[in-house]
Every structure is written in structure tokens, then in C-alpha cells.
Amino acid sequence: MARDKSTLLYAETHEWADVVDDGDSKIATVGISAFAIQQLNDLVYMDLPDVGKKVTAGEEFGEVESVKAVSPLYSPVTGEVIEVHSDLPDQLEQLNADPYDFGWIVKIRIEDEASLGALMDHAAYEKQCAEAG
Amino acid sequence: MSPSQLASTPLDQWHRDAGARMVPFAGYEMPIQYGSIVTEHQACRNAAALFDVSHMGRLRFDGPGSVAFLDRLLTRDIRNMPLGRVRYSLICNENGGILDDVLVYHVETPSQNPYHLMVVNASNREKIIRWIEPLLADFPEVIVTDRTDLTAMIAVQGPKAMAACRRLFSYDPTRLKYYHAVITNQFSKPALVSRTGYTGEDGLELIVRAEEAPRIWENILLAGRDEGFMAAGLGARDTLRMEAAMPLYGHELNETIDPFSAGLGFACDLDGRDFIGGDALREIKATGPKQIRIGLLPDGKRPAREGCEVLDQAGNSVGVITSGGPSPTLDRPIAMAMVDASAATHDTLQIDIRGKRVDATRTDLPFYKRPV
């Protein structure tokens, strides 16, 4: 079933997080928005973290490169990387078509739920993108 | 520099209407891309692409002393350059460091005396004008005019460029040999058409009156529409010139790099001439340059970018990447580097890409050569 992007949380830096309750803890599936992909244009390389890496909200966990530029990927949440979409770097062209389902990047077990408070809902993120033009 | 202080080219409105992403570049607002850089790049390799290069500086030299003056200024001997020829040259300082790389045209006009035109890099235009001014004191018969703002410059590059222009122009541009130029009246106004470019493809560069530029641009795009002509921005221009291993000022060329290091010894005529930097260049040629520009193919998919450190297999720093990125044609990263002469013959080197060491194979330049 396709992910409903209107229920996602968004970072100012254009990452999205789909947060679900796992029983014991919350798991965030993380990707980058269609707006970001359109702005980046011509993606050629992605550098992903290893499973087990501790990440902090607002800090870099990887890189995505377009023809012209390197852009950091910032973690929208604080926690531990429990799964990495390792096929993605070889299929970056599919990110364009499907950033919210095929294009997930990492799954993070959230260790600090307070970090979620800094994220935007869909309406607020849409507004940010509209203002960025 | 704030956006309001930036200059715009005569094609500025066209770029904006076409949805170009505009960026500040060398004092101008220029289109970096209209859509995808890769698509624009491929249009140039497979059909043709149009580039607005109006930001390049155009300096005209008139008067009987022009040849003697340019002979003093340039590393290249242009004294016997026939009418209609274009020649690549360098301007060096006394130490042999490169102040700019330029194209010099010897232009024959129907109604006036022949003159020389020099196309300089946009980022160096002011510097070159300042460099020239005091030198002119010894050449009172030379008149230098900056024609940049009065004119526009359009490059049409790609395997189908010449055929489309042949249909469009009344003058058949295929009659022009490579690195030749002619003034034509194709568009009822004079245009200087040259068979030159900066992409590794066959094609033309047109210097036209500023007010004529949008119409000419549109006409060429229309003439090649069915064949896939596209407008292309500075992004594609950079990936194309990188594949063709053409040096770019501020990257492979600067005032601390000499022509032999840059692989541009062919553009230095050292015998029997007295020009600025000549003595230094003769000495560098005799002893050999300390650094050399080489091509590298980094392993894997990750592009090595300008500024990345180059190391030998023992881990010693031997140089730096001057240009690097993905090659759309080769579908792999490519890079040019300036490395110590002693390391330039190594078959493999390493590149530090933001903290990760990647092996790289030295390769002959250019990375891409168009099929003959």
C-alpha cells in the first residue's frame, strides 16, 4: 500500500519521516521529499550509513550527490539505524518516480521522541516548499 | 555581490521564460540549467545544444600597431595569422603564470580595415583590461574597445549543429574550416560566425548585436527542433568541457600555473619572440614543469570533486583535483588533477573524497573524443 505522504513528518532540510509504533518503541522510515529530489536534479550517488549507527536529529547521516553538487542527508530523528535500503544507490533514477515508497532510505529506531517535536506536518512543509519556489 | 548588481545578458528574459534556474556567475546572472543537466548534456552529444555565452568578454583591437601589441601580450605568435583565422592563446604574467586563456580572431570586414578580436573569460575581463591599459602606453596606435555589452555570443554545439545552421543561414557555415571565422549578413545584420566551441563537439559560435540575439537564438532552436536541439546551461557546459578535458580558468588555470603544467605548451611560441612571460616560459620548458595536469578515473560511482586531495599509493599528498564530477557520456566519475611531476606517471593514485580514500586510474586526456 502506498505511503500517505500527508501523514508524514518533515524536516526543514527536506527529509520525511513515517513514524510507526512498534510496541516497544517507535520506528521512523526516512526518505527525501519529491521537492528535494526535483531541486537536486540528476542524482548520481548516495552514501548511506551502516546498520547500527547512532544518529541525531538535525545531524548528517549520509550524502546524496547530483551532477553538480553534494548534499548532506540530515536525520530527522534521534536513534539507531536498524535497516538500510542498500539497493537504492544503484537505482537512484527510481527515486524521481517514487520518493515515498521505493525511495525510503533508512529505518531508525527512535531513542528520543522529543526530537519529533521539531518536525513539520504536511501542510507546514508544503508551505515551506511553496515559499522556496 | 547582491543580485541587483549583477549584469544580465541580452537573452536573460528568454532564459527566465524557459524556466531556467539562474545563478550568479562572474558578475552575471546566468542559466545553470533549464531542466536536467544530463538531458542537456546528451542533447549536445547526440543532436545540438545552444549556450548563451554572452558573459564572455569581447575586446576589439584596431589600428596599425595591433599586431605588434598582441605579439607582446600573447604566448602565441599571431603575427602571420591569416585573415579569417582564430587562434587559442594564453596571456601570462612575467613569471609565466596564466592570467587568462583567450581566443584571438583576425577578422576581415567588408567595409572596414581588418581587426583583431579577443574573447576572454568573463571572470577575467576586468583584470585583462587593467593588465592591458599600462602596456598600451608603448603602442599609441592601438585602439581597444570593449564590445561585450554591445553584443551577444551564442554557441551552437553538437553533431547536428552544422546541418541545421546550413539550412537556416544563407552563408553555408560548413565552408568554414575548424578555427576559422567570417562576418556574414545572415540575419540582415552582421554576425561574426566562427567554427569554435568548448564542448568537444563540432559547431559554431556566433557574435551578434545584442538586440538581435533573442531572434537568432529562437531561429536556431526552431531549425533544430525536430532533431532534438535544446538550450543548455552552464551546468552542461561544464560537464561537456570536462569530458573533452578543456581547461577552465580558476580550476586548471590560474596565475600560479604555467602553460606547461596545464598541458598547454602547444599554445606557447617561444622562438624568436619577445613577449610577456617569454623568458620564464623558456626556463620552465628547459627544466620541466613542477606540476602536470592529468586525468583520473576514480573507482566506483562516487564523484571526486574539485579540491579533493590526490595521494600516491604510499599515502603522500601529491596534488589536488581541479575539476571532477560524473561523466554523463561515460556513465562514471571523471576528474582532472594537478599533481607533482614525479607522480604524474603513476598508473594508479588515490583520491581523498571527503575522508574516504578511493583508488583512481590515470588516463589519457581527453576522456571523450567525438567519433570522426
XYZ file of C-alpha atoms in Angstrom:
505
model
C 0.000 0.000 0.000
C 1.333 3.383 -0.958
C 2.521 5.573 1.844
C 0.205 8.518 2.524
C 2.552 11.486 2.343
C 0.017 13.755 4.038
C 0.570 11.833 7.288
C 4.369 12.131 7.200
C 6.536 14.435 9.299
C 9.058 16.639 7.521
C 12.356 18.275 8.423
C 13.229 21.772 7.227
C 16.057 20.101 5.294
C 13.513 18.117 3.181
C 13.740 14.668 4.763
C 10.445 12.934 5.547
C 9.779 10.515 8.418
C 6.999 7.947 8.615
C 6.733 7.130 12.328
C 5.007 3.931 13.430
C 4.659 2.360 16.866
C 6.495 -0.951 17.140
C 5.091 -1.828 20.537
C 8.308 -1.226 22.496
C 9.405 1.847 20.628
C 8.757 3.978 17.613
C 10.357 3.325 14.234
C 10.853 6.107 11.666
C 11.176 5.254 7.996
C 13.133 8.125 6.434
C 13.444 9.449 2.877
C 13.747 12.732 0.994
C 10.825 14.645 -0.424
C 9.769 14.933 -4.055
C 10.503 18.661 -3.795
C 14.086 17.969 -2.694
C 14.621 15.452 -5.470
C 13.315 17.893 -8.037
C 15.611 20.614 -6.680
C 18.642 18.316 -6.602
C 18.043 17.017 -10.147
C 20.206 14.384 -11.860
C 21.158 12.291 -8.827
C 24.297 10.241 -9.346
C 25.429 8.946 -5.960
C 24.156 8.218 -2.464
C 26.223 7.402 0.609
C 24.307 5.567 3.347
C 25.124 4.760 6.973
C 25.662 1.229 8.302
C 23.063 -0.617 10.323
C 23.704 0.043 14.000
C 24.853 3.617 13.542
C 23.551 6.093 16.104
C 22.094 9.195 14.502
C 20.996 12.518 15.959
C 18.155 14.706 14.790
C 19.474 17.518 12.600
C 22.854 15.861 12.063
C 24.227 14.303 8.908
C 23.755 10.572 8.340
C 24.640 10.348 4.642
C 25.109 12.208 1.386
C 23.320 12.450 -1.898
C 25.103 13.833 -4.954
C 23.725 15.333 -8.117
C 25.739 16.078 -11.244
C 26.785 19.442 -9.843
C 26.697 19.202 -6.068
C 26.977 17.193 -2.882
C 24.067 17.498 -0.441
C 24.106 16.123 3.097
C 21.235 13.957 4.311
C 20.162 15.017 7.796
C 18.468 12.656 10.188
C 15.021 13.922 11.167
C 15.094 11.856 14.394
C 17.492 10.672 17.096
C 18.048 6.944 17.365
C 19.728 3.898 15.856
C 19.730 2.830 12.221
C 18.097 -0.620 12.120
C 17.702 -1.072 8.366
C 19.250 0.479 5.240
C 17.792 0.446 1.744
C 21.039 -0.811 0.268
C 19.662 -1.285 -3.289
C 18.761 2.377 -3.542
C 22.177 3.833 -4.523
C 22.176 1.648 -7.633
C 18.645 2.691 -8.601
C 18.669 6.408 -7.980
C 16.717 7.081 -11.167
C 13.730 5.409 -9.479
C 13.860 7.926 -6.647
C 12.424 10.520 -9.014
C 9.386 8.411 -9.784
C 8.734 7.108 -6.304
C 10.346 9.060 -3.435
C 7.882 7.931 -0.741
C 7.677 4.156 -1.249
C 10.529 2.711 -3.279
C 12.662 5.677 -2.233
C 12.855 5.041 1.512
C 16.474 5.387 2.677
C 16.832 4.141 6.270
C 14.728 2.923 9.185
C 15.636 4.373 12.553
C 14.564 3.150 15.999
C 13.728 6.389 17.785
C 15.514 6.862 21.089
C 14.402 10.394 21.848
C 10.804 11.129 20.998
C 11.274 14.784 21.865
C 13.161 15.142 18.562
C 9.864 14.616 16.734
C 8.594 17.928 18.074
C 10.855 19.887 15.728
C 9.343 18.315 12.594
C 6.610 19.838 10.428
C 3.353 18.331 9.348
C 2.488 18.056 5.675
C 0.668 21.389 5.461
C 3.535 23.313 7.082
C 6.060 21.598 4.808
C 4.027 22.364 1.685
C 4.009 25.987 2.736
C 7.797 25.976 3.157
C 8.247 24.497 -0.334
C 5.839 26.995 -1.888
C 7.769 29.865 -0.326
C 11.084 28.415 -1.549
C 9.598 28.440 -5.059
C 27.538 40.965 -4.786
C 23.792 41.365 -4.442
C 21.565 40.232 -7.320
C 20.785 43.856 -8.216
C 24.453 44.451 -9.016
C 24.635 41.513 -11.386
C 24.613 42.078 -15.126
C 22.286 40.177 -17.396
C 22.784 39.021 -20.965
C 20.516 40.023 -23.878
C 18.932 36.553 -23.590
C 18.030 36.951 -19.919
C 14.274 37.177 -20.487
C 14.321 34.135 -22.748
C 16.062 32.089 -20.043
C 13.520 33.139 -17.424
C 10.572 32.422 -19.705
C 12.034 28.973 -20.337
C 12.126 28.301 -16.589
C 15.895 28.333 -16.249
C 17.473 28.175 -12.834
C 19.539 31.363 -12.734
C 22.735 31.679 -10.696
C 25.316 34.415 -10.194
C 28.378 33.687 -12.314
C 31.299 36.028 -12.980
C 29.190 39.095 -12.317
C 26.263 37.921 -14.442
C 23.042 36.124 -13.730
C 23.319 33.051 -15.932
C 21.226 29.931 -16.530
C 22.824 26.903 -14.869
C 20.149 24.565 -16.242
C 16.687 24.680 -17.762
C 15.723 21.151 -16.711
C 18.112 18.250 -16.347
C 21.839 18.843 -16.827
C 22.210 15.273 -18.073
C 19.492 15.708 -20.710
C 21.065 18.964 -21.898
C 24.484 17.294 -21.984
C 23.143 14.394 -24.043
C 21.347 16.753 -26.432
C 24.732 18.315 -27.194
C 26.437 14.952 -27.749
C 23.583 13.499 -29.837
C 21.979 16.468 -31.632
C 22.942 20.012 -30.640
C 22.723 22.403 -27.733
C 22.588 26.182 -27.619
C 24.566 28.031 -24.988
C 24.320 31.683 -24.082
C 27.964 32.647 -23.637
C 27.374 36.381 -23.804
C 29.122 36.797 -20.465
C 32.479 36.077 -22.134
C 34.394 39.307 -22.691
C 34.907 40.587 -26.243
C 37.735 43.074 -26.761
C 38.397 44.563 -30.177
C 41.842 45.778 -31.266
C 42.038 48.286 -34.117
C 44.914 50.263 -35.523
C 48.219 49.571 -37.253
C 50.003 48.661 -34.003
C 47.602 45.870 -33.045
C 49.718 43.010 -34.318
C 52.846 44.248 -32.528
C 50.869 44.820 -29.348
C 49.230 41.382 -29.363
C 52.612 39.844 -30.117
C 53.880 41.397 -26.893
C 50.793 40.296 -24.929
C 50.186 36.726 -26.112
C 52.109 33.488 -25.716
C 51.096 32.564 -29.254
C 52.647 34.032 -32.381
C 49.782 35.687 -34.243
C 51.956 37.884 -36.486
C 51.327 35.846 -39.609
C 47.819 34.752 -38.741
C 45.782 34.950 -41.964
C 42.517 36.813 -42.171
C 39.652 34.629 -41.014
C 41.745 32.577 -38.609
C 41.019 32.047 -34.917
C 43.797 31.039 -32.557
C 43.805 29.813 -28.956
C 46.380 31.631 -26.848
C 47.320 32.472 -23.305
C 48.142 35.713 -21.569
C 50.859 35.204 -18.978
C 52.487 37.345 -16.323
C 56.276 37.837 -16.156
C 56.628 34.602 -14.153
C 54.814 32.550 -16.757
C 51.669 32.247 -14.638
C 48.465 32.232 -16.668
C 46.377 35.410 -16.485
C 43.794 34.098 -18.939
C 43.227 31.802 -21.871
C 41.736 33.547 -24.870
C 40.649 33.151 -28.463
C 42.099 35.675 -30.909
C 40.226 36.273 -34.155
C 41.702 38.013 -37.199
C 38.534 39.479 -38.647
C 38.067 40.560 -42.247
C 35.223 43.008 -42.697
C 33.508 44.018 -45.952
C 33.642 47.748 -45.235
C 36.384 48.445 -42.696
C 40.001 47.626 -42.097
C 40.646 44.165 -40.679
C 40.844 44.000 -36.893
C 41.630 41.537 -34.107
C 39.053 40.384 -31.614
C 39.944 38.705 -28.348
C 37.415 36.644 -26.398
C 38.395 36.494 -22.731
C 36.889 34.697 -19.767
C 34.031 36.556 -18.097
C 35.698 36.352 -14.698
C 38.933 37.818 -16.110
C 37.574 40.620 -18.286
C 38.230 43.444 -15.818
C 41.616 42.012 -14.880
C 42.729 41.758 -18.512
C 41.565 45.299 -19.271
C 43.582 46.522 -16.269
C 46.565 44.453 -17.461
C 46.388 45.866 -20.979
C 45.965 49.544 -20.135
C 49.512 50.363 -18.931
C 51.032 48.264 -21.712
C 49.264 50.350 -24.318
C 51.464 53.336 -23.451
C 54.129 51.839 -25.732
C 51.617 51.248 -28.544
C 49.888 54.575 -29.204
C 48.367 53.399 -32.466
C 46.259 50.666 -30.885
C 42.621 51.308 -30.035
C 40.998 48.810 -27.678
C 37.205 48.697 -27.471
C 35.230 46.555 -25.057
C 32.421 45.185 -27.229
C 30.970 42.879 -24.574
C 27.856 44.877 -23.707
C 27.010 45.740 -27.311
C 26.997 42.156 -28.472
C 25.753 38.708 -27.527
C 27.513 35.393 -28.025
C 25.712 32.160 -28.804
C 27.325 28.724 -29.114
C 25.628 26.002 -31.173
C 27.377 22.722 -30.469
C 26.746 19.143 -31.471
C 26.858 16.674 -34.359
C 23.731 18.163 -35.993
C 24.596 21.815 -35.381
C 26.228 22.480 -38.736
C 23.483 20.904 -40.855
C 20.737 22.896 -39.162
C 22.682 26.139 -39.428
C 23.354 25.397 -43.081
C 19.603 25.213 -43.716
C 18.995 28.355 -41.724
C 21.827 30.608 -42.846
C 22.277 31.951 -46.359
C 26.024 31.518 -45.833
C 26.999 27.864 -45.736
C 28.925 27.524 -42.463
C 30.310 24.121 -43.420
C 32.610 26.087 -45.736
C 34.328 27.352 -42.604
C 37.267 25.274 -41.503
C 37.807 24.485 -37.834
C 39.073 27.597 -36.005
C 38.091 29.961 -38.793
C 35.639 32.857 -38.642
C 33.731 35.034 -41.076
C 31.426 38.031 -40.925
C 28.104 37.235 -42.564
C 24.856 39.101 -43.050
C 22.662 36.110 -42.430
C 20.130 37.811 -40.259
C 20.154 41.103 -42.166
C 22.606 42.324 -39.550
C 26.284 41.471 -39.391
C 27.211 38.427 -37.355
C 30.669 37.027 -36.699
C 30.445 33.264 -37.120
C 33.303 31.002 -36.071
C 33.785 27.249 -36.096
C 34.861 27.050 -32.483
C 33.439 25.812 -29.203
C 34.056 24.426 -25.782
C 32.227 21.095 -25.684
C 34.323 18.682 -27.725
C 31.680 18.773 -30.472
C 31.643 20.348 -33.902
C 29.723 23.597 -34.024
C 29.680 27.353 -34.240
C 29.967 30.362 -32.045
C 28.116 33.489 -33.164
C 28.799 37.024 -32.038
C 25.800 39.183 -32.894
C 24.367 42.551 -31.957
C 22.734 42.391 -28.547
C 19.261 43.266 -29.794
C 19.382 40.530 -32.439
C 20.233 37.746 -30.006
C 16.735 36.530 -28.994
C 15.561 36.243 -32.600
C 18.670 34.360 -33.712
C 18.539 32.076 -30.681
C 14.880 31.232 -31.358
C 15.514 30.643 -35.054
C 18.321 28.181 -34.434
C 16.319 26.302 -31.791
C 13.380 26.124 -34.181
C 15.569 24.971 -37.078
C 16.749 22.027 -34.995
C 13.586 21.335 -33.039
C 12.733 18.093 -34.823
C 16.275 16.861 -34.359
C 16.311 17.466 -30.623
C 18.106 20.787 -30.237
C 17.932 22.125 -26.690
C 19.024 25.161 -24.767
C 21.724 24.125 -22.300
C 23.037 25.929 -19.238
C 26.387 26.360 -17.565
C 25.944 23.003 -15.807
C 26.021 21.032 -19.045
C 28.719 23.294 -20.455
C 30.916 22.266 -17.541
C 30.293 18.507 -17.798
C 30.863 18.675 -21.577
C 34.129 20.587 -21.341
C 35.310 18.269 -18.561
C 34.753 15.200 -20.747
C 36.659 16.998 -23.522
C 39.388 17.832 -20.922
C 39.336 21.507 -21.797
C 40.924 23.541 -19.030
C 38.769 26.087 -17.207
C 40.154 29.272 -15.728
C 40.073 29.192 -11.923
C 40.266 25.391 -11.993
C 43.037 24.062 -14.247
C 44.382 27.554 -14.945
C 45.385 30.389 -12.657
C 48.219 32.828 -12.072
C 50.343 30.233 -10.256
C 50.006 27.623 -13.009
C 52.217 27.826 -16.100
C 51.164 26.607 -19.558
C 53.438 23.554 -19.483
C 51.917 22.363 -16.216
C 48.468 22.840 -17.691
C 49.322 20.821 -20.802
C 49.139 23.921 -22.993
C 52.701 24.022 -24.261
C 51.292 23.981 -27.805
C 49.958 27.496 -27.187
C 53.432 28.905 -26.467
C 55.567 30.049 -29.382
C 58.880 30.628 -27.642
C 61.330 31.015 -30.510
C 62.395 34.414 -31.787
C 59.775 36.364 -29.891
C 59.817 38.862 -27.063
C 56.553 38.598 -25.127
C 55.490 38.962 -21.515
C 56.454 35.811 -19.641
C 58.583 34.516 -22.506
C 61.841 34.277 -20.532
C 60.153 32.478 -17.651
C 58.418 30.065 -20.019
C 61.690 29.240 -21.809
C 63.192 28.382 -18.449
C 60.208 26.246 -17.376
C 60.317 24.405 -20.680
C 64.034 23.702 -20.216
C 63.747 22.408 -16.652
C 60.297 20.846 -16.982
C 57.167 21.893 -15.069
C 56.890 21.044 -11.381
C 53.257 20.022 -11.715
C 51.308 18.373 -14.503
C 47.625 18.187 -15.342
C 46.448 14.592 -15.569
C 43.202 12.688 -15.993
C 41.930 10.286 -13.333
C 39.162 7.692 -13.272
C 38.107 7.187 -9.657
C 36.902 3.681 -8.778
C 33.227 3.285 -8.018
C 30.410 5.702 -8.566
C 31.268 8.448 -6.148
C 32.430 11.610 -7.944
C 35.670 13.235 -6.820
C 35.143 16.981 -6.772
C 37.403 19.994 -7.114
C 39.604 20.392 -4.056
C 39.883 16.697 -3.172
C 43.452 15.737 -2.263
C 45.369 13.331 -4.518
C 47.797 10.893 -2.883
C 50.259 8.325 -4.128
C 49.912 4.667 -3.108
C 52.180 5.306 -0.125
C 49.749 7.946 1.119
C 51.865 11.020 0.322
C 49.968 14.052 -0.843
C 50.915 14.690 -4.492
C 48.248 17.078 -5.768
C 44.663 18.184 -5.919
C 41.581 17.608 -8.067
C 40.942 20.717 -10.201
C 37.672 19.558 -11.810
C 35.677 16.447 -11.181
C 32.232 15.031 -11.429
C 30.096 12.449 -13.121
C 30.529 11.991 -16.871
C 27.089 11.528 -18.446
C 28.629 10.097 -21.622
C 30.881 7.573 -19.887
C 28.403 6.988 -17.034
C 31.172 7.102 -14.447
C 33.069 9.739 -12.477
C 35.960 11.539 -14.149
C 38.435 14.043 -12.761
C 41.328 16.253 -13.734
C 44.105 16.889 -11.227
C 47.271 18.943 -10.909
C 49.908 16.630 -9.473
C 53.653 16.750 -8.810
C 55.540 15.889 -11.978
C 57.108 12.895 -10.208
C 53.648 11.421 -9.582
C 52.182 12.199 -12.998
C 53.452 8.940 -14.474
C 51.964 6.693 -11.782
C 49.303 4.378 -13.185
C 47.225 4.475 -10.025
C 46.780 7.158 -7.404
C 44.370 7.717 -4.561
C 41.822 10.450 -4.032
C 40.582 11.571 -0.629
C 36.865 12.120 -1.191
C 35.732 13.837 1.985
C 37.602 11.496 4.277
C 37.365 8.289 2.243
C 40.303 7.073 0.145
C 39.349 5.889 -3.307
C 41.719 4.338 -5.853
C 41.921 6.097 -9.186
C 43.488 5.101 -12.506
C 45.449 7.645 -14.508
C 44.061 8.009 -18.010
C 44.950 9.882 -21.175
C 43.058 13.086 -21.886
C 40.505 13.808 -23.207
C 38.038 11.454 -21.541
C 35.737 11.812 -24.535
C 36.634 12.368 -28.162
C 33.882 12.729 -30.740
C 33.673 9.986 -33.346
C 35.323 11.104 -36.591
